[in-house]
Coordinates of C-alpha atoms in Angstrom, one line a residue:
M1 CA -22.8 2.0 5.5
S2 CA -21.4 4.4 8.1
Y3 CA -19.9 1.3 9.9
A4 CA -16.1 1.5 9.7
P5 CA -14.3 -1.8 9.0
E6 CA -12.2 -2.6 12.4
G7 CA -8.6 -3.2 12.2
Q8 CA -6.8 -0.7 10.1
H9 CA -3.7 0.5 11.1
H10 CA -1.8 3.5 9.3
Q11 CA 1.5 3.2 10.9
P12 CA 3.8 0.7 8.7
Y13 CA 5.9 -1.8 10.5
G14 CA 7.7 -5.1 9.5
P15 CA 8.9 -6.0 6.0
G16 CA 8.2 -3.1 3.7
G17 CA 8.4 -0.3 6.4
Q18 CA 10.9 2.6 6.9
G19 CA 13.9 0.8 8.6
P20 CA 14.7 -1.1 11.5
R21 CA 13.5 -0.5 15.2
P22 CA 15.9 1.1 17.4
P23 CA 18.4 -1.5 18.7
S24 CA 17.5 -2.9 22.4
G25 CA 20.0 -3.5 25.1
D26 CA 23.6 -3.2 24.9
R27 CA 25.4 -5.1 22.7
Y28 CA 29.1 -3.6 23.4
G29 CA 29.7 -5.5 26.3
E30 CA 32.5 -7.3 25.0
Q31 CA 36.2 -6.6 27.0
Y32 CA 39.2 -5.3 24.9
G33 CA 42.8 -6.1 25.9
Q34 CA 43.9 -8.0 28.9
P35 CA 42.4 -7.9 32.2
Y36 CA 44.4 -5.5 34.8
G37 CA 46.8 -7.8 36.9
E38 CA 47.1 -10.7 34.5
R39 CA 50.1 -9.6 32.9
Y40 CA 51.8 -8.7 36.0
A41 CA 51.5 -12.4 37.4
R42 CA 52.7 -13.7 34.3
Q43 CA 56.0 -11.3 34.5
E44 CA 56.3 -12.7 38.4
Q45 CA 56.2 -16.2 36.8
H46 CA 59.0 -15.4 34.6
G47 CA 61.1 -13.8 37.3
A48 CA 60.2 -10.3 36.9
A49 CA 59.5 -8.5 39.3
P50 CA 56.6 -6.1 39.8
Y51 CA 56.6 -2.4 39.6
G52 CA 58.2 -0.7 42.6
H53 CA 60.6 -3.7 43.4
Q54 CA 63.1 -4.0 40.8
P55 CA 66.6 -5.0 42.0
E56 CA 69.1 -2.2 42.8
G57 CA 71.1 -1.2 39.4
H58 CA 68.6 -3.2 37.3
R59 CA 66.7 -1.0 35.0
E60 CA 64.4 -3.4 33.1
Q61 CA 62.0 -1.0 30.8
E62 CA 58.6 -0.6 32.3
P63 CA 55.8 -1.9 30.3
P64 CA 53.9 1.0 28.5
A65 CA 51.3 0.9 30.7
R66 CA 49.9 4.5 30.2
P67 CA 49.6 4.2 26.6
R68 CA 47.7 0.9 26.8
R69 CA 45.4 2.4 29.2
R70 CA 44.8 5.5 27.2
G71 CA 44.5 3.4 23.9
R72 CA 41.8 1.3 25.7
R73 CA 39.9 4.2 27.2
W74 CA 39.7 5.9 23.6
L75 CA 38.6 2.5 22.0
I76 CA 35.7 2.0 24.6
V77 CA 34.9 5.7 24.0
G78 CA 34.8 5.3 20.3
V79 CA 32.5 1.8 20.6
C80 CA 30.0 3.7 22.9
F81 CA 30.2 6.7 20.3
L82 CA 29.1 4.3 17.6
A83 CA 26.4 2.7 19.6
L84 CA 24.7 5.9 20.6
A85 CA 25.1 6.8 17.0
G86 CA 23.5 3.9 15.5
T87 CA 20.7 3.9 18.1
A88 CA 20.0 7.5 17.0
A89 CA 19.8 6.6 13.4
G90 CA 18.2 3.6 14.2
V91 CA 15.2 5.9 15.9
M92 CA 15.3 8.4 13.3
T93 CA 14.5 6.1 10.8
H94 CA 11.8 4.4 12.7
Y95 CA 10.3 7.9 13.2
E96 CA 10.8 8.8 9.7
I97 CA 13.2 11.9 10.4
P98 CA 15.3 13.1 7.5
P99 CA 18.2 12.2 6.4
F100 CA 17.3 8.7 7.5
T101 CA 14.5 8.3 5.5
D102 CA 13.5 8.4 1.9
K103 CA 10.0 9.2 2.9
G104 CA 9.0 12.6 0.7
S105 CA 11.6 12.1 -1.9
T106 CA 10.5 12.1 -5.3
V107 CA 9.0 9.2 -7.0
S108 CA 8.8 9.4 -10.9
F109 CA 7.6 6.0 -11.7
G110 CA 9.4 6.6 -14.9
Q111 CA 8.4 9.6 -16.1
Q112 CA 9.8 13.1 -16.7
S113 CA 7.9 16.3 -16.8
G114 CA 5.7 16.5 -20.2
G115 CA 4.8 12.8 -19.9
K116 CA 7.8 11.2 -21.6
N117 CA 9.6 8.1 -20.4
E118 CA 13.2 8.4 -18.9
D119 CA 14.4 7.0 -22.2
G120 CA 13.1 10.1 -24.1
A121 CA 10.4 8.6 -26.0
G122 CA 7.3 10.6 -26.3
A123 CA 3.9 9.1 -26.3
Q124 CA 4.0 7.8 -29.9
Q125 CA 3.0 4.3 -30.5
P126 CA 1.5 2.0 -33.0
A127 CA -2.4 2.6 -33.7
N128 CA -2.8 -1.2 -33.1
S129 CA -1.4 -1.4 -29.7
K130 CA -3.2 -2.2 -26.7
M131 CA -0.8 -0.7 -24.6
L132 CA -1.6 3.3 -23.8
M133 CA 1.7 5.2 -23.2
P134 CA 1.9 7.8 -20.3
T135 CA -0.3 11.0 -21.7
G136 CA 1.0 13.1 -19.2
P137 CA 1.6 15.7 -17.5
A138 CA 3.6 13.8 -14.8
A139 CA 2.2 14.4 -11.2
D140 CA 4.2 15.2 -8.3
F141 CA 4.5 11.9 -6.7
K142 CA 6.4 12.2 -3.2
N143 CA 7.5 8.7 -1.8
S144 CA 5.1 7.4 1.4
M145 CA 7.0 4.6 2.0
T146 CA 9.5 1.9 0.6
L147 CA 8.7 -1.8 0.5
A148 CA 11.2 -4.4 1.0
D149 CA 11.2 -5.4 -2.6
G150 CA 12.4 -1.8 -3.3
T151 CA 8.8 -0.3 -4.9
H152 CA 7.2 2.6 -3.6
V153 CA 4.0 3.4 -2.4
A154 CA 3.6 7.3 -3.3
V155 CA 1.1 9.9 -2.9
T156 CA -0.1 13.0 -4.7
T157 CA -2.5 15.8 -4.5
L158 CA -5.0 15.6 -7.3
D159 CA -7.0 18.4 -8.5
G160 CA -10.0 16.8 -10.3
K161 CA -10.4 18.5 -13.8
K162 CA -13.7 16.9 -14.3
S163 CA -15.4 16.7 -10.6
G164 CA -13.8 19.8 -9.3
F165 CA -12.9 17.7 -6.3
K166 CA -9.3 18.0 -4.6
G167 CA -7.9 15.3 -2.7
K168 CA -5.0 12.6 -2.2
V169 CA -4.7 9.5 -4.3
W170 CA -1.6 6.8 -3.4
V171 CA -0.3 4.9 -6.2
W172 CA 2.0 1.8 -6.0
A173 CA 3.7 0.2 -9.4
P174 CA 5.1 -3.8 -9.0
K175 CA 8.4 -4.5 -9.7
E176 CA 7.7 -5.9 -12.8
Y177 CA 6.9 -2.4 -14.1
D178 CA 10.4 -1.5 -14.1
D179 CA 11.3 -5.2 -15.7
P180 CA 13.0 -4.6 -19.2
K181 CA 10.8 -7.4 -20.2
F182 CA 7.9 -5.1 -19.7
A183 CA 9.3 -1.9 -21.0
K184 CA 6.8 -1.7 -23.9
S185 CA 3.8 -3.0 -21.7
G186 CA 0.7 -1.6 -20.3
F187 CA -0.5 -2.5 -17.2
P188 CA -3.9 -3.4 -15.8
V189 CA -5.0 -1.1 -13.1
L190 CA -6.8 -1.8 -10.0
I191 CA -8.8 1.1 -7.9
A192 CA -8.7 0.3 -4.6
L193 CA -11.3 2.1 -2.2
P194 CA -11.7 2.0 1.3
G195 CA -14.3 1.5 3.7
G196 CA -15.1 3.9 6.6
A197 CA -14.6 7.5 6.2
G198 CA -12.1 6.9 3.7
Y199 CA -10.7 10.4 4.5
P200 CA -8.3 11.5 5.1
N201 CA -6.5 8.5 4.5
N202 CA -6.8 5.3 2.0
Y203 CA -5.9 2.5 4.7
W204 CA -4.9 0.6 1.4
M205 CA -1.8 2.2 1.2
G206 CA -0.4 1.1 4.5
T207 CA 1.7 -2.2 4.4
D208 CA 0.3 -3.8 7.8
L209 CA -2.8 -4.7 5.5
G210 CA -0.4 -6.3 2.8
L211 CA -2.1 -5.4 -0.1
Q212 CA 0.8 -4.5 -2.3
T213 CA 2.9 -7.6 -1.0
S214 CA -0.1 -9.8 -1.6
I215 CA -0.5 -9.0 -5.0
S216 CA 3.4 -9.2 -5.5
K217 CA 3.0 -12.7 -4.2
W218 CA -0.1 -13.7 -6.1
Y219 CA 1.3 -12.7 -9.2
A220 CA 4.4 -15.1 -8.6
E221 CA 1.9 -17.7 -7.9
G222 CA -0.1 -17.3 -11.2
K223 CA -3.0 -16.1 -9.6
S224 CA -3.1 -12.4 -10.2
K225 CA -2.4 -10.0 -12.8
P226 CA 0.5 -7.7 -11.7
F227 CA -1.8 -4.7 -10.8
L228 CA -0.8 -0.8 -10.8
L229 CA -3.0 0.4 -7.7
A230 CA -4.8 3.6 -7.4
M231 CA -5.7 4.3 -4.0
P232 CA -7.8 7.6 -3.5
V233 CA -9.5 9.1 -0.6
L234 CA -13.3 7.9 -0.9
N235 CA -15.1 10.9 0.8
P236 CA -14.4 14.5 1.0
G237 CA -14.4 14.6 4.5
P238 CA -14.7 12.3 7.5
D239 CA -18.2 10.6 8.5
D240 CA -17.9 11.2 12.3
K241 CA -21.4 12.6 12.0
G242 CA -23.1 9.7 9.8
V243 CA -22.4 11.7 6.9
Y244 CA -21.2 10.0 3.4
W245 CA -21.3 10.2 -0.1
D246 CA -22.1 7.0 -1.4
G247 CA -19.1 7.3 -4.0
S248 CA -21.4 9.1 -6.1
D249 CA -22.4 12.7 -7.8
I250 CA -25.3 13.7 -5.2
P251 CA -26.8 16.8 -6.3
G252 CA -25.3 19.8 -4.4
Q253 CA -22.5 18.0 -3.0
P254 CA -18.9 17.1 -4.2
K255 CA -19.1 14.9 -7.2
M256 CA -17.2 11.8 -5.7
G257 CA -18.6 9.4 -8.5
T258 CA -17.1 11.6 -11.2
W259 CA -13.8 11.9 -9.0
L260 CA -13.7 8.2 -9.1
T261 CA -14.3 7.0 -12.0
E262 CA -12.7 9.9 -14.3
D263 CA -10.2 11.8 -12.3
V264 CA -8.7 9.1 -10.7
P265 CA -8.0 7.0 -14.0
D266 CA -7.0 10.2 -15.7
L267 CA -4.2 10.7 -13.4
M268 CA -3.0 6.8 -13.9
K269 CA -3.2 7.2 -17.5
A270 CA -1.1 10.3 -17.3
N271 CA 1.4 9.1 -15.3
F272 CA 2.0 5.0 -16.2
R273 CA 1.7 2.9 -18.9
T274 CA -1.8 1.4 -19.0
V275 CA -4.2 -0.9 -20.9
K276 CA -6.5 1.0 -23.5
S277 CA -9.4 -1.0 -23.1
R278 CA -11.7 -1.6 -20.4
D279 CA -10.1 -4.8 -20.2
G280 CA -7.4 -3.7 -18.2
W281 CA -9.6 -1.5 -15.6
A282 CA -11.0 -2.7 -12.3
F283 CA -12.0 -1.8 -8.8
M284 CA -11.8 -3.5 -5.3
G285 CA -13.2 -2.3 -2.0
S286 CA -14.3 -3.0 1.5
S287 CA -17.8 -2.0 3.0
T288 CA -18.8 1.4 1.5
G289 CA -15.7 1.1 -0.9
G290 CA -16.9 -2.2 -1.9
F291 CA -20.3 -0.8 -2.5
A292 CA -18.7 2.3 -4.4
G293 CA -16.7 0.0 -6.8
M294 CA -19.5 -2.2 -7.7
K295 CA -21.8 0.6 -8.6
A296 CA -18.8 2.0 -10.5
V297 CA -18.2 -1.1 -12.6
L298 CA -22.2 -1.5 -13.2
K299 CA -22.8 2.1 -14.1
H300 CA -19.7 2.4 -16.4
P301 CA -19.4 -1.3 -17.9
D302 CA -17.7 0.7 -20.9
K303 CA -14.9 2.0 -18.4
F304 CA -14.3 -1.2 -16.2
K305 CA -14.7 -4.6 -16.5
A306 CA -14.4 -6.3 -12.9
V307 CA -14.8 -5.5 -9.1
I308 CA -13.8 -7.7 -6.1
A309 CA -16.4 -6.0 -3.5
S310 CA -15.8 -7.2 0.2
G311 CA -18.6 -7.1 2.8
P312 CA -20.3 -4.3 0.6
D313 CA -23.5 -2.7 0.9
I314 CA -26.1 -3.4 -2.1
V315 CA -28.1 -0.1 -2.2
P316 CA -27.4 3.5 -1.4
D317 CA -28.5 4.7 1.9
S318 CA -26.8 7.9 2.5
S319 CA -28.7 10.6 4.2
L320 CA -27.7 13.2 1.7
W321 CA -30.2 11.5 -1.2
K322 CA -33.0 13.0 0.8
G323 CA -35.1 14.9 -1.8
H324 CA -33.5 13.4 -5.0
D325 CA -34.9 9.8 -5.3
K326 CA -34.1 9.9 -9.2
E327 CA -30.5 10.2 -8.9
K328 CA -30.5 7.5 -6.1
A329 CA -31.9 5.1 -8.4
E330 CA -29.5 5.8 -11.1
N331 CA -26.9 4.9 -8.3
N332 CA -28.4 2.0 -7.2
P333 CA -26.6 -1.5 -8.1
E334 CA -30.0 -3.3 -8.0
V335 CA -31.5 -1.1 -10.5
L336 CA -28.2 -0.9 -12.9
A337 CA -27.7 -4.8 -12.8
R338 CA -31.3 -4.9 -14.2
H339 CA -30.6 -2.6 -16.8
L340 CA -27.4 -4.1 -17.8
I341 CA -29.2 -7.4 -18.2
D342 CA -31.9 -5.9 -20.1
S343 CA -29.9 -4.2 -22.6
K344 CA -27.4 -7.3 -22.9
G345 CA -24.1 -6.2 -21.9
P346 CA -21.2 -5.4 -21.8
D347 CA -20.2 -8.1 -19.6
V348 CA -19.1 -7.4 -16.1
Y349 CA -17.7 -9.6 -13.6
I350 CA -18.5 -9.4 -9.8
A351 CA -16.5 -11.3 -7.0
F352 CA -17.9 -10.8 -3.5
Q353 CA -16.3 -11.9 -0.6
V354 CA -18.5 -11.6 3.0
G355 CA -17.5 -13.1 6.2
D356 CA -20.1 -15.0 8.0
N357 CA -19.4 -13.5 11.4
E358 CA -20.1 -9.5 9.9
S359 CA -20.9 -6.9 12.1
N360 CA -24.1 -6.1 9.7
K361 CA -25.8 -9.4 9.9
K362 CA -27.8 -8.1 6.7
T363 CA -24.6 -8.0 4.9
L364 CA -24.1 -12.1 3.7
P365 CA -28.2 -12.4 3.4
D366 CA -28.3 -9.2 1.0
V367 CA -25.3 -10.3 -1.0
Q368 CA -26.9 -13.6 -1.5
K369 CA -30.0 -12.2 -2.5
F370 CA -28.4 -9.9 -5.2
V371 CA -26.3 -13.2 -6.5
A372 CA -29.4 -15.1 -6.8
T373 CA -31.4 -12.2 -8.7
F374 CA -29.0 -11.0 -11.2
G375 CA -25.7 -13.1 -11.1
N376 CA -24.8 -15.2 -14.2
K377 CA -27.8 -13.8 -15.6
G378 CA -26.5 -12.4 -19.1
P379 CA -23.7 -9.7 -18.6
V380 CA -23.8 -9.9 -14.8
H381 CA -21.3 -12.8 -13.6
T382 CA -20.9 -13.0 -10.1
S383 CA -18.8 -15.3 -7.6
L384 CA -19.2 -15.5 -4.0
R385 CA -16.9 -16.5 -1.3
V386 CA -18.1 -17.1 2.0
I387 CA -15.4 -16.4 4.7
P388 CA -15.5 -18.9 7.7
G389 CA -15.4 -16.9 11.1
G390 CA -14.8 -13.9 8.7
Q391 CA -15.4 -10.5 10.3
H392 CA -16.0 -6.9 8.7
N393 CA -12.4 -5.8 8.3
A394 CA -9.6 -5.4 5.7
K395 CA -7.6 -7.9 7.8
T396 CA -10.3 -10.4 6.8
Y397 CA -10.7 -9.5 3.1
V398 CA -6.7 -9.3 2.2
P399 CA -5.6 -12.8 2.8
N400 CA -9.1 -14.3 1.3
M401 CA -8.9 -12.4 -1.7
G402 CA -6.1 -14.9 -3.0
E403 CA -8.5 -17.7 -2.4
G404 CA -10.8 -17.0 -5.4
P405 CA -11.7 -13.1 -5.8
I406 CA -8.4 -12.1 -7.2
Q407 CA -8.1 -15.2 -9.6
Y408 CA -11.9 -14.6 -10.5
I409 CA -11.3 -11.1 -12.1
S410 CA -7.6 -11.7 -13.4
K411 CA -8.9 -14.4 -15.8
V412 CA -11.1 -11.9 -17.3
M413 CA -8.6 -9.1 -17.6
E414 CA -5.9 -8.2 -19.6
G415 CA -2.0 -7.0 -19.0
P416 CA 0.5 -6.6 -19.2
V417 CA -0.2 -5.9 -23.2
E418 CA 1.7 -4.4 -26.1

């Protein structure tokens, strides 16, 4: 699980980035006015002598040569100034230098302090409503990037009250969230977990992987729910020494399992209109994030209904479990799946996708074994998409999510709901 997916990039570019790249080349090569000497040739053709050769006594008014030359110079200077200013603005936008970017500005997502909506309505709602109004208090979200459709990926630092862990969470709401048609609707939440270290960033917050734009596209195509995204850090520190936390509460370590399954959902409930029941809550993740998401759904089926697990490990294998065999078993998806089958529910849905060219050659056989052993037996429902030529990276997983996994979980989830 210590291997990191390849191909993740954190610098946004292309559609949904922070602005145009600096212009290249000179766009201002046009000439202004007539070439020098051309006007004088026409004067000679009409019987007018050039300067310095006027007949005696003849006082033909000289053309205003100097003012025209002075005006031409000022025009050239002005155009050059505008060109330089445009280039500078493009550079400052590209490198996210205020005031040419909205990065760092406050994003409210329709919330005011105290957990109220912008229309002044509080958290009152009918008792039979499937939607949960934002409970507040509103988090301090700062814009991380603005996408081409005007939506924002924003970030906040969450002080986890239940886990005791403090870390960053990125969030995104689709454009439908602000559509008046859905003003009284709760939206489903997808908690997206990265692979590798998952710290200090969550690579799903970058537009180069296209998760946000893909969800919007899939929703327009009728394949997906219009998910709210929560993108927390996965680990409390880097795994550069081969140490990771399996998205679990390992004794004596930061409680990353509680962080992912309680604190992060509480943040979303505090700031967004969500779905009350587990039918509006799911995970997705790749590599170790896929393991953590699958394990969270199997361990807490009362809170979460589905997961997309891409190239996941199947069993916990962090070195931090040493001496804690009982707790390790309590976080083992194979043990959890057997327990869920024996207890006859509730139903959970696991959409696996694995490349047939994964760097860890055990990944596909291990997933196939899990599906054969536990899949579609009682409450554990599974699907498996094998990606031809697919490698162990998010660039493989995102486009292929639209070819099956996102439909699989969307069919069993609710939202938007009133």
